Short mmCIF file of C-alpha atoms in Angstrom, two decimals:
data_model
loop_
_atom_site.label_atom_id
_atom_site.label_comp_id
_atom_site.label_asym_id
_atom_site.label_seq_id
_atom_site.Cartn_x
_atom_site.Cartn_y
_atom_site.Cartn_z
CA MET A 11 4.90 73.77 -121.26
CA LEU A 12 2.82 71.15 -119.53
CA ALA A 13 3.04 68.69 -122.37
CA GLU A 14 6.81 68.71 -122.16
CA VAL A 15 6.83 67.54 -118.56
CA ARG A 16 8.75 64.32 -118.21
CA ARG A 17 8.69 61.96 -115.27
CA ILE A 18 12.12 60.46 -115.71
CA GLU A 19 14.10 63.43 -116.85
CA PRO A 20 17.34 63.22 -114.93
CA MET A 21 16.99 65.95 -112.36
CA HIS A 22 19.46 64.24 -110.13
CA ALA A 23 22.86 65.61 -109.37
CA GLY A 24 25.91 63.53 -110.04
CA PRO A 25 27.19 61.63 -113.03
CA GLU A 26 25.08 60.94 -116.12
CA ASP A 27 23.59 57.48 -116.54
CA GLY A 28 26.05 56.62 -119.32
CA GLN A 29 28.97 57.51 -117.07
CA LEU A 30 27.52 55.34 -114.32
CA VAL A 31 27.30 52.43 -116.73
CA THR A 32 30.95 52.91 -117.67
CA MET A 33 31.92 53.13 -114.01
CA THR A 34 30.00 49.94 -113.24
CA LEU A 35 31.78 48.15 -116.06
CA GLY A 36 35.02 49.37 -114.55
CA GLY A 37 34.17 47.54 -111.34
CA ASN A 38 32.46 50.31 -109.37
CA GLY A 39 29.45 48.65 -107.76
CA GLU A 40 28.26 51.87 -106.16
CA ALA A 41 27.67 53.31 -109.64
CA PHE A 42 25.14 50.59 -110.40
CA ALA A 43 23.56 51.13 -107.00
CA THR A 44 23.00 54.76 -108.04
CA LEU A 45 21.31 53.62 -111.24
CA VAL A 46 19.06 51.32 -109.22
CA GLU A 47 18.24 54.20 -106.91
CA ARG A 48 17.29 56.38 -109.87
CA TYR A 49 15.08 53.92 -111.70
CA ASP A 50 13.77 51.22 -109.39
CA ARG A 51 10.60 53.11 -108.61
CA ALA A 52 9.80 53.88 -112.24
CA VAL A 53 10.53 50.33 -113.34
CA TYR A 54 8.38 48.99 -110.52
CA HIS A 55 5.61 51.37 -111.55
CA LEU A 56 5.73 50.07 -115.13
CA ALA A 57 5.76 46.46 -113.92
CA TYR A 58 2.92 46.97 -111.49
CA ARG A 59 0.77 48.81 -114.03
CA THR A 60 1.38 46.04 -116.56
CA LEU A 61 0.99 43.05 -114.28
CA HIS A 62 -1.43 44.30 -111.62
CA ASP A 63 0.20 42.17 -108.98
CA VAL A 64 2.56 43.38 -106.27
CA GLU A 65 4.62 40.19 -106.02
CA GLU A 66 4.94 39.71 -109.76
CA ALA A 67 5.81 43.36 -110.26
CA ARG A 68 8.47 43.03 -107.59
CA ASP A 69 9.94 39.94 -109.24
CA ALA A 70 9.80 41.48 -112.71
CA THR A 71 11.60 44.60 -111.46
CA GLN A 72 14.28 42.52 -109.82
CA GLU A 73 14.63 40.39 -112.94
CA ALA A 74 14.94 43.48 -115.14
CA PHE A 75 17.78 44.93 -113.08
CA PHE A 76 19.49 41.57 -112.86
CA LYS A 77 19.35 41.14 -116.64
CA ALA A 78 20.52 44.71 -117.15
CA TYR A 79 23.46 44.15 -114.82
CA ARG A 80 24.48 40.97 -116.56
CA SER A 81 24.23 42.45 -120.04
CA LEU A 82 25.59 45.88 -119.22
CA ARG A 83 28.32 45.40 -121.81
CA THR A 84 25.68 45.36 -124.55
CA PHE A 85 24.40 48.80 -123.53
CA LYS A 86 25.16 51.12 -126.44
CA PRO A 87 27.09 54.23 -125.46
CA GLY A 88 24.93 57.26 -126.09
CA ALA A 89 21.69 55.35 -125.63
CA LYS A 90 19.29 56.26 -122.82
CA PHE A 91 19.54 54.00 -119.81
CA SER A 92 15.89 54.64 -118.89
CA THR A 93 14.67 53.45 -122.30
CA TRP A 94 16.92 50.42 -122.10
CA ILE A 95 15.84 49.35 -118.62
CA PHE A 96 12.17 49.99 -119.44
CA ALA A 97 12.49 47.77 -122.51
CA ILE A 98 14.03 44.98 -120.44
CA ALA A 99 11.34 45.36 -117.78
CA TYR A 100 8.58 45.44 -120.38
CA HIS A 101 9.83 42.19 -121.92
CA ALA A 102 10.03 40.58 -118.47
CA CYS A 103 6.41 41.62 -117.89
CA CYS A 104 5.33 40.27 -121.30
CA ASP A 105 6.94 36.92 -120.48
CA ARG A 106 5.02 36.79 -117.23
CA LEU A 107 1.75 37.75 -118.92
CA ASN A 108 2.26 35.05 -121.56
CA ARG A 109 2.98 32.47 -118.87
CA ARG A 110 -0.13 33.55 -117.03
CA LYS A 111 -2.24 33.22 -120.17
CA ARG A 112 -0.75 29.80 -120.94
CA TYR A 113 -1.83 28.43 -117.59
CA SER A 114 -5.25 29.99 -117.60
CA ASN A 115 -8.01 29.21 -120.09
CA GLU A 116 -10.24 31.92 -118.86
CA GLU A 117 -9.76 35.55 -119.54
CA LEU A 118 -7.67 36.94 -116.79
CA PRO A 119 -9.66 38.77 -114.16
CA ASP A 120 -8.67 42.27 -113.34
CA ARG A 121 -6.62 42.12 -110.20
CA ALA A 122 -7.88 45.12 -108.42
CA ASP A 123 -6.62 46.26 -105.07
CA PRO A 124 -8.03 44.54 -101.98
CA ALA A 125 -11.53 45.43 -100.86
CA PRO A 126 -11.68 49.05 -99.88
CA GLY A 127 -11.73 49.77 -96.17
CA PRO A 128 -13.23 52.89 -94.63
CA GLU A 129 -10.08 54.90 -95.21
CA ARG A 130 -9.87 53.81 -98.80
CA GLU A 131 -13.53 54.64 -99.23
CA ALA A 132 -12.73 58.09 -98.06
CA ILE A 133 -10.07 58.66 -100.66
CA ALA A 134 -11.93 56.86 -103.42
CA LEU A 135 -13.07 60.14 -104.85
CA ASP A 136 -9.55 61.37 -105.12
CA GLU A 137 -8.55 62.37 -108.63
CA ALA A 138 -5.43 60.24 -108.73
CA ARG A 139 -7.29 57.23 -107.43
CA ARG A 140 -9.92 57.56 -110.13
CA LEU A 141 -7.32 57.98 -112.80
CA ARG A 142 -5.47 54.89 -111.58
CA ALA A 143 -8.69 52.91 -111.66
CA ALA A 144 -9.37 54.14 -115.17
CA ILE A 145 -5.87 53.18 -116.32
CA ASP A 146 -6.29 49.76 -114.76
CA ALA A 147 -9.49 49.30 -116.71
CA LEU A 148 -7.77 49.93 -120.04
CA PRO A 149 -6.89 47.01 -122.34
CA GLU A 150 -3.33 45.84 -121.81
CA LYS A 151 -1.74 47.42 -124.89
CA TYR A 152 -3.24 50.82 -124.09
CA ARG A 153 -2.38 50.52 -120.43
CA THR A 154 1.29 49.96 -121.17
CA VAL A 155 1.53 52.78 -123.66
CA ILE A 156 -0.18 55.22 -121.28
CA THR A 157 2.11 54.09 -118.44
CA LEU A 158 5.19 54.73 -120.54
CA TYR A 159 3.75 58.06 -121.64
CA HIS A 160 3.32 58.86 -117.96
CA LEU A 161 6.94 57.85 -117.28
CA GLN A 162 8.68 59.22 -120.33
CA GLY A 163 6.50 62.09 -121.45
CA LYS A 164 6.07 62.82 -125.13
CA GLN A 165 9.13 60.87 -126.19
CA TYR A 166 7.27 58.75 -128.71
CA ASP A 167 10.46 57.38 -130.23
CA GLU A 168 11.55 56.06 -126.84
CA ILE A 169 8.14 54.57 -126.10
CA ALA A 170 8.28 52.90 -129.53
CA GLU A 171 11.76 51.56 -128.75
CA VAL A 172 10.65 50.12 -125.42
CA LEU A 173 7.62 48.42 -126.92
CA GLY A 174 9.30 47.42 -130.15
CA LEU A 175 6.51 49.03 -132.17
CA PRO A 176 6.52 51.56 -135.01
CA MET A 177 6.08 55.12 -133.87
CA GLY A 178 2.82 55.47 -135.80
CA THR A 179 1.34 52.54 -133.90
CA VAL A 180 2.42 54.07 -130.61
CA LYS A 181 0.72 57.34 -131.49
CA THR A 182 -2.46 55.52 -132.50
CA HIS A 183 -2.45 53.45 -129.30
CA LEU A 184 -1.88 56.54 -127.24
CA PHE A 185 -4.68 58.42 -128.96
CA ARG A 186 -7.09 55.53 -128.37
CA ALA A 187 -5.87 55.06 -124.81
CA LYS A 188 -6.62 58.69 -124.05
CA GLU A 189 -10.03 58.39 -125.64
CA HIS A 190 -10.76 55.36 -123.49
CA LEU A 191 -9.55 57.18 -120.41
CA ARG A 192 -11.75 60.17 -121.13
CA LYS A 193 -14.79 57.94 -121.54
CA LEU A 194 -14.03 56.01 -118.37
CA LEU A 195 -13.47 59.14 -116.34
CA ALA A 196 -16.56 60.81 -117.75
CA ALA A 197 -18.66 57.70 -117.04
CA GLU A 198 -17.42 57.65 -113.48
CA GLU A 199 -18.30 61.30 -113.10
CA VAL A 200 -21.84 60.59 -114.27
CA THR A 201 -22.28 57.68 -111.84
CA GLU A 202 -21.13 59.88 -109.00
CA MET B 156 -13.98 68.04 -113.80
CA ARG B 157 -13.88 67.91 -117.58
CA TYR B 158 -11.28 65.79 -119.36
CA ASP B 159 -12.03 66.89 -122.89
CA SER B 160 -8.81 68.73 -123.44
CA ASP B 161 -5.58 66.88 -123.99
CA ASP B 162 -3.71 69.26 -121.72
CA GLU B 163 -6.07 68.57 -118.83
CA LEU B 164 -5.67 64.84 -119.21
CA ASP B 165 -1.89 65.23 -119.51
CA ARG B 166 -1.85 67.32 -116.38
CA LEU B 167 -3.68 64.58 -114.53
CA LEU B 168 -1.41 61.89 -115.93
CA PHE B 169 1.81 63.66 -115.12
CA ALA B 170 0.58 64.53 -111.65
CA LEU B 171 -0.11 60.88 -110.93
CA PRO B 172 2.38 59.67 -108.33
CA LEU B 173 4.44 56.60 -109.09
CA GLU B 174 3.58 53.35 -107.37
CA GLU B 175 5.37 52.81 -104.10
CA PRO B 176 7.65 49.79 -104.46
CA PRO B 177 8.01 47.26 -101.63
CA GLU B 178 10.46 48.44 -99.00
CA ASP B 179 13.00 45.70 -99.53
CA LEU B 180 12.99 45.86 -103.33
CA ARG B 181 16.11 47.99 -103.68
CA ALA B 182 18.04 45.87 -101.22
CA ALA B 183 16.94 42.71 -103.04
CA ILE B 184 18.10 44.11 -106.40
CA LEU B 185 21.47 45.12 -105.02
CA THR B 186 21.94 41.79 -103.28
CA ALA B 187 21.23 40.02 -106.56
CA THR B 188 23.61 42.22 -108.54
CA VAL B 189 26.50 44.28 -107.19
CA TYR B 190 26.55 42.88 -103.67
CA ARG B 191 26.18 39.30 -104.77
CA PRO B 192 28.72 37.19 -102.88
CA SER B 193 31.37 35.85 -105.20
CA PRO B 194 31.23 32.09 -105.72
CA ILE B 195 33.43 29.95 -103.44
CA PHE B 196 35.18 28.31 -106.39
CA LYS B 197 36.27 29.87 -109.66
CA PRO B 198 35.24 28.05 -112.87
CA TRP B 199 38.75 26.66 -113.46
CA GLU B 200 38.86 25.42 -109.87
CA ILE B 201 35.57 23.63 -110.37
CA ALA B 202 36.99 22.06 -113.56
CA MET B 203 40.09 20.92 -111.67
CA LEU B 204 38.04 19.47 -108.84
CA GLY B 205 35.81 17.74 -111.36
CA ALA B 206 38.82 16.22 -113.11
CA LEU B 207 40.24 15.10 -109.77
CA ALA B 208 36.94 13.53 -108.79
CA ALA B 209 36.79 11.77 -112.17
CA VAL B 210 40.28 10.33 -111.63
CA VAL B 211 39.33 9.13 -108.15
CA VAL B 212 36.18 7.50 -109.52
CA TRP B 213 38.16 5.92 -112.33
CA LEU B 214 40.73 4.55 -109.85
CA LEU B 215 38.01 3.18 -107.61
CA GLY B 216 36.34 1.64 -110.65
CA VAL B 217 39.59 0.07 -111.75
CA ILE B 218 40.21 -1.36 -108.27
CA VAL B 219 36.68 -2.69 -107.87
CA LEU B 220 36.20 -4.08 -111.39
CA GLY B 221 39.73 -5.32 -112.01
CA GLY B 222 40.07 -6.91 -108.58
CA GLY B 223 42.85 -4.45 -107.93
CA THR B 224 45.36 -6.14 -110.24
CA LEU B 225 45.31 -3.55 -112.96
CA PHE B 226 45.64 -0.78 -110.39
CA ILE B 227 48.47 -2.53 -108.60
CA ASP B 228 50.22 -3.25 -111.90
CA THR B 229 49.92 0.40 -112.87
CA VAL B 230 51.28 1.62 -109.53
CA GLU B 231 54.08 -0.93 -109.77
CA ALA B 232 54.96 0.20 -113.27
CA ILE B 233 55.05 3.85 -112.15
CA GLY B 234 57.17 2.93 -109.11
CA ARG B 235 59.56 0.88 -111.21
CA ARG B 236 60.08 3.74 -113.63
CA GLY B 237 60.60 6.15 -110.76
CA LEU B 238 63.23 3.93 -109.15
CA LEU B 239 64.92 3.43 -112.49
CA ALA B 240 65.13 7.18 -112.93
CA LEU B 241 66.51 7.69 -109.43
CA SER B 242 69.12 4.97 -109.85
CA ASN B 243 70.59 6.88 -112.77
CA TYR B 244 73.51 9.03 -111.55
CA THR B 245 72.92 11.65 -114.22
CA THR B 246 69.31 12.18 -113.02
CA LEU B 247 70.41 12.37 -109.39
CA GLY B 248 73.07 14.86 -110.38
CA TRP B 249 70.53 17.09 -112.07
CA ILE B 250 68.20 16.91 -109.05
CA ALA B 251 71.07 17.85 -106.75
CA ALA B 252 72.10 20.71 -109.03
CA GLY B 253 68.51 21.98 -109.13
CA GLY B 254 68.17 21.84 -105.35
CA ALA B 255 71.47 23.60 -104.81
CA THR B 256 70.54 26.35 -107.25
CA ALA B 257 67.22 26.85 -105.50
CA ILE B 258 68.89 27.20 -102.10
CA TRP B 259 71.57 29.50 -103.50
CA LEU B 260 68.95 31.72 -105.18
CA SER B 261 66.81 31.86 -102.04
CA ILE B 262 69.78 33.16 -100.05
CA PHE B 263 70.43 35.99 -102.50
CA THR B 264 66.86 36.98 -103.29
CA GLY B 265 65.75 37.23 -99.68
CA PHE B 266 63.16 34.47 -100.03
CA GLN B 267 63.87 32.55 -96.86
CA PRO B 268 60.77 30.74 -95.70
CA TYR B 269 62.36 29.55 -92.49
CA ALA B 270 63.88 32.90 -91.55
CA LYS B 271 60.73 34.09 -89.77
CA GLY B 272 60.57 31.01 -87.55
CA ALA B 273 64.29 31.25 -86.82
CA ASN B 274 63.98 34.93 -85.87
CA ALA B 275 61.10 34.15 -83.59
CA GLN B 276 63.11 31.46 -81.87
CA ARG B 277 66.05 33.81 -81.48
CA ARG B 278 63.81 36.30 -79.67
#
């Protein structure tokens, strides 16, 4: 079923995430390196989609893994590592957004990608590109929920855990986010 | 393309590729975590060094502020007590007994720090 597709479902061979955590705690550094290999891209994706800034997303990703490594002992056995690391990354992003808002009186401008060159112009009509632009145009709370939906699939409980919100709120945000997306995509289609 | 159906939007969302992270991100994470060089000093070593530095500062302070008399008096007192202890035959006897035991034990346990040098000379 399409709806059951999940971005971060462990399709990788080798030990489970929980085992890797245990191995890391036992002094095996390579085990943590494997965890980084599995999740750095997804965490970066979440950070970039939330912060809209390459450097800040990079720093937030690094910070998330650093915090995770330092507090690995608090990781509950049986919990999902992806949910845990996403929650840490999300909080790191929120801290950065709050700091940004504190130092800026104006509403933050959307940090879009640099001005499109001829090549970018050529791929501007690409479906993925348009969807990305539409996601970027969403309000922050909807953008995050749709990004996590993209990463974790229909695991509402896990999305709720990452965001620290009730599941009902997550479902409502997701519903509204999708509505927004539809409108944005439809509007873009009309302008084309 | 129409995006009215949830499935169509989901298909688009799930087909969206993840953002490409900067090339050096993974290396930076690993350098900050598992491959982080261990600190030169352990916490207890830092505490010891700190205590030592504090004693040195205190001694310097005593010498500078007290014109050296308090420091000299203290050193004299320590020296006097040391000499007093060494002039006692019982203490000297215990020191000799301890030294002899140490040498005797080193012969029978194989711990002979000078053996290596002696062997080298023999060769």
